[in-house]
Coordinates of N, CA, C and O in Angstrom, one line a residue:
M1 N -12.2 3.8 0.2 CA -10.9 3.6 -0.3 C -10.9 2.1 -0.8 O -11.3 1.2 0.0
K2 N -10.4 1.9 -2.0 CA -10.5 0.5 -2.6 C -9.3 -0.4 -2.2 O -9.3 -1.5 -2.5
I3 N -8.2 0.2 -1.7 CA -7.0 -0.5 -1.2 C -7.1 -0.7 0.3 O -7.4 0.3 1.0
K4 N -7.0 -1.9 0.7 CA -7.1 -2.2 2.1 C -5.8 -2.9 2.7 O -4.9 -3.3 1.9
K5 N -5.7 -3.0 4.0 CA -4.6 -3.6 4.7 C -4.5 -5.1 4.2 O -5.5 -5.8 4.1
G6 N -3.3 -5.5 3.9 CA -3.0 -6.9 3.4 C -3.1 -7.1 1.9 O -2.7 -8.1 1.4
D7 N -3.4 -6.0 1.2 CA -3.5 -6.1 -0.3 C -2.0 -6.1 -0.9 O -1.2 -5.4 -0.3
Q8 N -1.8 -6.8 -1.9 CA -0.6 -6.8 -2.7 C -0.7 -5.6 -3.7 O -1.6 -5.7 -4.5
V9 N 0.2 -4.7 -3.6 CA 0.1 -3.5 -4.5 C 1.5 -3.2 -5.2 O 2.5 -3.7 -4.8
I10 N 1.4 -2.4 -6.3 CA 2.6 -2.0 -7.0 C 2.6 -0.5 -7.0 O 1.5 0.1 -7.1
V11 N 3.8 0.1 -6.9 CA 3.9 1.6 -6.9 C 3.9 2.1 -8.4 O 4.7 1.6 -9.2
L12 N 3.1 3.0 -8.7 CA 2.9 3.5 -10.1 C 3.8 4.7 -10.4 O 4.2 4.9 -11.6
S13 N 4.2 5.5 -9.4 CA 5.0 6.7 -9.7 C 5.9 7.0 -8.5 O 5.7 6.5 -7.4
G14 N 6.9 7.8 -8.7 CA 7.8 8.2 -7.7 C 9.2 7.5 -7.7 O 9.4 6.7 -8.7
K15 N 10.0 7.6 -6.7 CA 11.3 7.0 -6.7 C 11.2 5.5 -6.6 O 12.2 4.8 -7.0
D16 N 10.2 4.9 -6.1 CA 10.0 3.5 -5.9 C 9.1 2.9 -7.0 O 8.5 1.8 -6.8
K17 N 9.0 3.5 -8.1 CA 8.1 3.1 -9.2 C 8.5 1.6 -9.6 O 9.6 1.3 -9.8
G18 N 7.4 0.8 -9.7 CA 7.6 -0.6 -10.1 C 7.8 -1.6 -8.9 O 7.7 -2.8 -9.1
K19 N 8.1 -1.1 -7.7 CA 8.3 -2.0 -6.6 C 6.9 -2.5 -6.1 O 5.9 -1.7 -6.2
T20 N 6.9 -3.7 -5.6 CA 5.6 -4.3 -5.1 C 5.8 -4.5 -3.6 O 6.9 -4.7 -3.1
G21 N 4.7 -4.6 -2.9 CA 4.7 -4.9 -1.5 C 3.3 -5.0 -1.0 O 2.3 -4.9 -1.7
T22 N 3.2 -5.4 0.3 CA 2.0 -5.6 1.0 C 1.6 -4.3 1.8 O 2.5 -3.8 2.5
V23 N 0.4 -3.9 1.7 CA -0.1 -2.8 2.5 C -0.1 -3.2 4.0 O -0.8 -4.1 4.4
T24 N 0.7 -2.5 4.8 CA 0.7 -2.8 6.2 C -0.2 -1.9 7.0 O -0.6 -2.3 8.1
Q25 N -0.6 -0.8 6.5 CA -1.5 0.1 7.2 C -2.2 1.0 6.2 O -1.6 1.5 5.2
A26 N -3.5 1.1 6.3 CA -4.3 2.0 5.5 C -4.9 3.1 6.3 O -5.4 2.9 7.4
M27 N -4.8 4.3 5.7 CA -5.3 5.5 6.4 C -6.4 6.2 5.5 O -6.1 7.1 4.8
P28 N -7.6 5.7 5.6 CA -8.7 6.2 4.7 C -9.0 7.7 4.9 O -9.3 8.4 3.9
K29 N -8.9 8.2 6.1 CA -9.2 9.6 6.3 C -8.2 10.5 5.6 O -8.5 11.6 5.1
D30 N -6.9 10.1 5.5 CA -5.9 10.9 4.8 C -5.7 10.5 3.4 O -5.0 11.1 2.6
G31 N -6.3 9.3 3.0 CA -6.1 8.8 1.6 C -4.7 8.3 1.4 O -4.2 8.4 0.3
K32 N -4.1 7.7 2.4 CA -2.8 7.2 2.3 C -2.6 5.8 2.7 O -3.5 5.3 3.5
V33 N -1.6 5.1 2.3 CA -1.3 3.7 2.7 C 0.2 3.6 3.0 O 1.0 4.4 2.5
I34 N 0.6 2.7 3.8 CA 2.0 2.4 4.1 C 2.2 1.0 3.5 O 1.5 0.0 3.9
V35 N 3.2 0.9 2.6 CA 3.6 -0.4 2.0 C 4.9 -0.8 2.5 O 5.9 -0.1 2.6
G36 N 5.0 -2.1 2.9 CA 6.2 -2.7 3.5 C 7.3 -2.7 2.5 O 7.2 -3.1 1.4
G37 N 8.5 -2.1 2.9 CA 9.7 -2.1 2.1 C 9.7 -1.0 1.0 O 10.6 -1.0 0.2
V38 N 8.7 -0.1 1.0 CA 8.6 0.9 -0.1 C 8.6 2.2 0.6 O 8.0 2.4 1.6
N39 N 9.2 3.2 -0.1 CA 9.2 4.6 0.4 C 9.8 4.7 1.8 O 9.2 5.3 2.7
V40 N 11.0 4.1 1.9 CA 11.7 4.1 3.2 C 12.3 5.4 3.5 O 13.1 5.9 2.7
A41 N 12.0 6.0 4.7 CA 12.5 7.3 5.1 C 13.6 7.0 6.1 O 13.5 6.2 7.0
V42 N 14.7 7.8 6.1 CA 15.8 7.6 7.0 C 15.9 8.9 7.9 O 15.9 10.0 7.4
R43 N 15.9 8.7 9.2 CA 16.0 9.8 10.1 C 17.3 9.6 11.0 O 17.6 8.5 11.4
H44 N 18.0 10.7 11.3 CA 19.1 10.6 12.1 C 18.7 10.8 13.5 O 18.1 11.8 13.9
A45 N 19.0 9.9 14.4 CA 18.6 9.9 15.8 C 19.8 10.1 16.7 O 20.8 9.3 16.6
K46 N 19.8 11.1 17.6 CA 20.8 11.3 18.5 C 20.8 10.2 19.6 O 19.7 9.8 20.0
P47 N 21.9 9.8 20.2 CA 21.8 8.9 21.3 C 21.1 9.5 22.5 O 21.3 10.7 22.8
T48 N 20.2 8.7 23.1 CA 19.5 9.2 24.3 C 19.6 8.1 25.3 O 20.2 7.0 25.1
Q49 N 19.1 8.3 26.5 CA 19.2 7.2 27.5 C 18.3 6.0 27.1 O 18.7 4.9 27.4
A50 N 17.2 6.3 26.5 CA 16.3 5.2 26.0 C 17.0 4.5 24.9 O 16.8 3.3 24.7
D51 N 17.7 5.2 24.0 CA 18.3 4.6 22.9 C 19.8 5.0 22.8 O 20.1 6.0 22.1
P52 N 20.7 4.4 23.6 CA 22.1 4.8 23.7 C 22.9 4.7 22.4 O 23.9 5.4 22.2
Q53 N 22.4 3.8 21.5 CA 23.1 3.7 20.2 C 22.9 4.8 19.2 O 23.8 5.3 18.6
G54 N 21.7 5.3 19.1 CA 21.4 6.4 18.2 C 21.5 5.9 16.8 O 21.2 4.7 16.5
G55 N 22.0 6.7 15.8 CA 22.2 6.3 14.5 C 21.1 6.5 13.5 O 20.2 7.4 13.8
L56 N 21.1 5.8 12.4 CA 20.1 6.0 11.4 C 18.9 5.1 11.6 O 19.0 3.9 11.8
K57 N 17.7 5.7 11.6 CA 16.4 5.0 11.9 C 15.7 5.0 10.6 O 15.3 6.0 10.0
R58 N 15.3 3.8 10.1 CA 14.6 3.6 8.8 C 13.2 3.2 9.1 O 12.9 2.3 9.9
S59 N 12.2 3.8 8.4 CA 10.8 3.5 8.5 C 10.1 3.8 7.2 O 10.5 4.7 6.5
E60 N 9.0 3.1 7.0 CA 8.2 3.3 5.8 C 7.4 4.5 6.0 O 6.7 4.7 7.0
A61 N 7.4 5.4 5.0 CA 6.6 6.6 5.0 C 5.3 6.4 4.2 O 5.3 5.5 3.3
P62 N 4.2 7.1 4.5 CA 3.0 6.9 3.8 C 3.1 7.3 2.3 O 3.8 8.3 2.0
L63 N 2.3 6.6 1.5 CA 2.2 7.0 0.1 C 0.7 7.3 -0.2 O -0.2 6.7 0.5
H64 N 0.5 8.2 -1.1 CA -0.9 8.5 -1.5 C -1.5 7.3 -2.2 O -0.8 6.7 -2.9
V65 N -2.8 7.1 -1.9 CA -3.4 5.8 -2.5 C -3.5 5.9 -4.0 O -3.5 4.8 -4.6
S66 N -3.4 7.1 -4.6 CA -3.4 7.1 -6.1 C -2.1 6.7 -6.7 O -2.1 6.5 -7.9
K67 N -1.1 6.6 -5.9 CA 0.2 6.2 -6.4 C 0.4 4.7 -6.4 O 1.5 4.2 -6.9
V68 N -0.5 3.9 -5.9 CA -0.4 2.5 -5.9 C -1.6 1.9 -6.6 O -2.7 2.5 -6.7
A69 N -1.4 0.6 -7.1 CA -2.5 -0.1 -7.7 C -2.4 -1.6 -7.3 O -1.4 -2.1 -7.0
H70 N -3.6 -2.2 -7.2 CA -3.7 -3.6 -6.8 C -3.0 -4.4 -7.9 O -3.0 -4.1 -9.1
V71 N -2.3 -5.5 -7.5 CA -1.6 -6.4 -8.4 C -2.4 -7.7 -8.6 O -2.9 -8.3 -7.7
T72 N -2.4 -8.1 -9.9 CA -3.1 -9.3 -10.3 C -2.1 -10.5 -10.1 O -1.0 -10.2 -9.7
A73 N -2.6 -11.7 -10.4 CA -1.7 -12.9 -10.2 C -0.5 -12.8 -11.1 O 0.6 -13.4 -10.7
D74 N -0.6 -12.2 -12.3 CA 0.6 -12.2 -13.2 C 1.5 -11.0 -12.9 O 2.4 -10.8 -13.7
G75 N 1.2 -10.2 -11.9 CA 2.1 -9.1 -11.5 C 1.9 -7.8 -12.1 O 2.7 -6.9 -12.0
K76 N 0.7 -7.6 -12.8 CA 0.4 -6.4 -13.5 C -0.6 -5.6 -12.7 O -1.4 -6.2 -12.0
P77 N -0.5 -4.3 -12.7 CA -1.5 -3.4 -12.0 C -2.9 -3.5 -12.6 O -3.0 -3.6 -13.8
T78 N -3.8 -3.4 -11.7 CA -5.2 -3.3 -12.1 C -6.0 -2.3 -11.2 O -5.6 -2.1 -10.1
R79 N -7.1 -1.8 -11.8 CA -8.0 -1.0 -10.9 C -8.9 -1.9 -10.2 O -9.0 -3.1 -10.5
V80 N -9.6 -1.4 -9.2 CA -10.6 -2.2 -8.4 C -11.9 -1.5 -8.5 O -12.1 -0.3 -8.5
R81 N -12.9 -2.4 -8.6 CA -14.3 -1.9 -8.6 C -15.1 -2.7 -7.6 O -14.7 -3.8 -7.2
Y82 N -16.3 -2.2 -7.3 CA -17.2 -2.9 -6.4 C -18.3 -3.5 -7.2 O -18.8 -2.9 -8.1
E83 N -18.7 -4.7 -6.8 CA -19.8 -5.4 -7.4 C -20.6 -6.1 -6.3 O -20.1 -6.3 -5.2
T84 N -21.9 -6.3 -6.6 CA -22.8 -7.0 -5.7 C -22.9 -8.5 -6.1 O -23.4 -8.8 -7.2
K85 N -22.4 -9.4 -5.3 CA -22.5 -10.8 -5.6 C -23.2 -11.5 -4.4 O -22.7 -11.4 -3.2
D86 N -24.3 -12.2 -4.6 CA -25.1 -12.9 -3.6 C -25.5 -12.0 -2.5 O -25.4 -12.3 -1.3
G87 N -25.8 -10.7 -2.8 CA -26.3 -9.7 -1.9 C -25.2 -9.1 -1.0 O -25.4 -8.4 -0.1
K88 N -23.9 -9.4 -1.4 CA -22.8 -8.8 -0.7 C -22.0 -7.9 -1.6 O -21.8 -8.2 -2.8
K89 N -21.4 -6.9 -1.1 CA -20.6 -5.9 -1.8 C -19.2 -6.5 -1.8 O -18.6 -6.6 -0.7
V90 N -18.6 -6.8 -2.9 CA -17.2 -7.4 -3.0 C -16.4 -6.5 -3.9 O -16.9 -5.9 -4.8
R91 N -15.1 -6.6 -3.7 CA -14.1 -5.9 -4.6 C -13.7 -6.9 -5.7 O -13.5 -8.1 -5.5
V92 N -13.6 -6.3 -6.9 CA -13.3 -7.1 -8.1 C -12.2 -6.4 -8.9 O -12.2 -5.2 -9.1
A93 N -11.2 -7.2 -9.4 CA -10.2 -6.6 -10.2 C -10.8 -6.4 -11.6 O -11.4 -7.2 -12.2
V94 N -10.5 -5.1 -12.1 CA -11.1 -4.7 -13.4 C -10.6 -5.5 -14.6 O -11.3 -6.0 -15.4
K95 N -9.2 -5.8 -14.6 CA -8.6 -6.5 -15.7 C -9.0 -7.9 -15.8 O -9.3 -8.4 -16.9
T96 N -9.0 -8.6 -14.7 CA -9.3 -10.1 -14.7 C -10.7 -10.5 -14.4 O -11.2 -11.5 -14.7
G97 N -11.4 -9.6 -13.6 CA -12.7 -9.9 -13.2 C -12.8 -10.8 -11.9 O -13.9 -11.2 -11.5
E98 N -11.6 -11.2 -11.4 CA -11.6 -12.0 -10.2 C -11.9 -11.3 -8.9 O -11.6 -10.1 -8.8
T99 N -12.5 -11.9 -8.0 CA -12.9 -11.3 -6.7 C -11.6 -11.2 -5.8 O -10.8 -12.1 -5.7
I100 N -11.5 -10.0 -5.2 CA -10.4 -9.8 -4.3 C -10.9 -10.0 -2.9 O -11.9 -9.3 -2.4
N101 N -10.3 -11.0 -2.2 CA -10.8 -11.2 -0.8 C -10.1 -10.3 0.2 O -9.0 -9.8 -0.1
G102 N -10.8 -9.9 1.2 CA -10.2 -9.0 2.2 C -11.2 -8.3 3.0 O -12.2 -7.9 3.1

């Protein structure tokens, strides 16, 4: 998976199209990522002894990795490819050619 935890990404499709955020969790086995502040799901929680308040609980739901793209410095989406530099495999932004650290 070419998107990793800590990457700045933009959402390409869905209800949150155009929103940007940082990847807080990557799930390579499922091909999904969780982006902070994007795709927020609301669950109704009944009051319990552990949580006497109850109410609406908001949390970020996973997005498929194909719905997000890495963001360049100017805020536009770009694809990511791998290149070998100095004997190391590094990620490179396709549009700008700059190395993505991570």
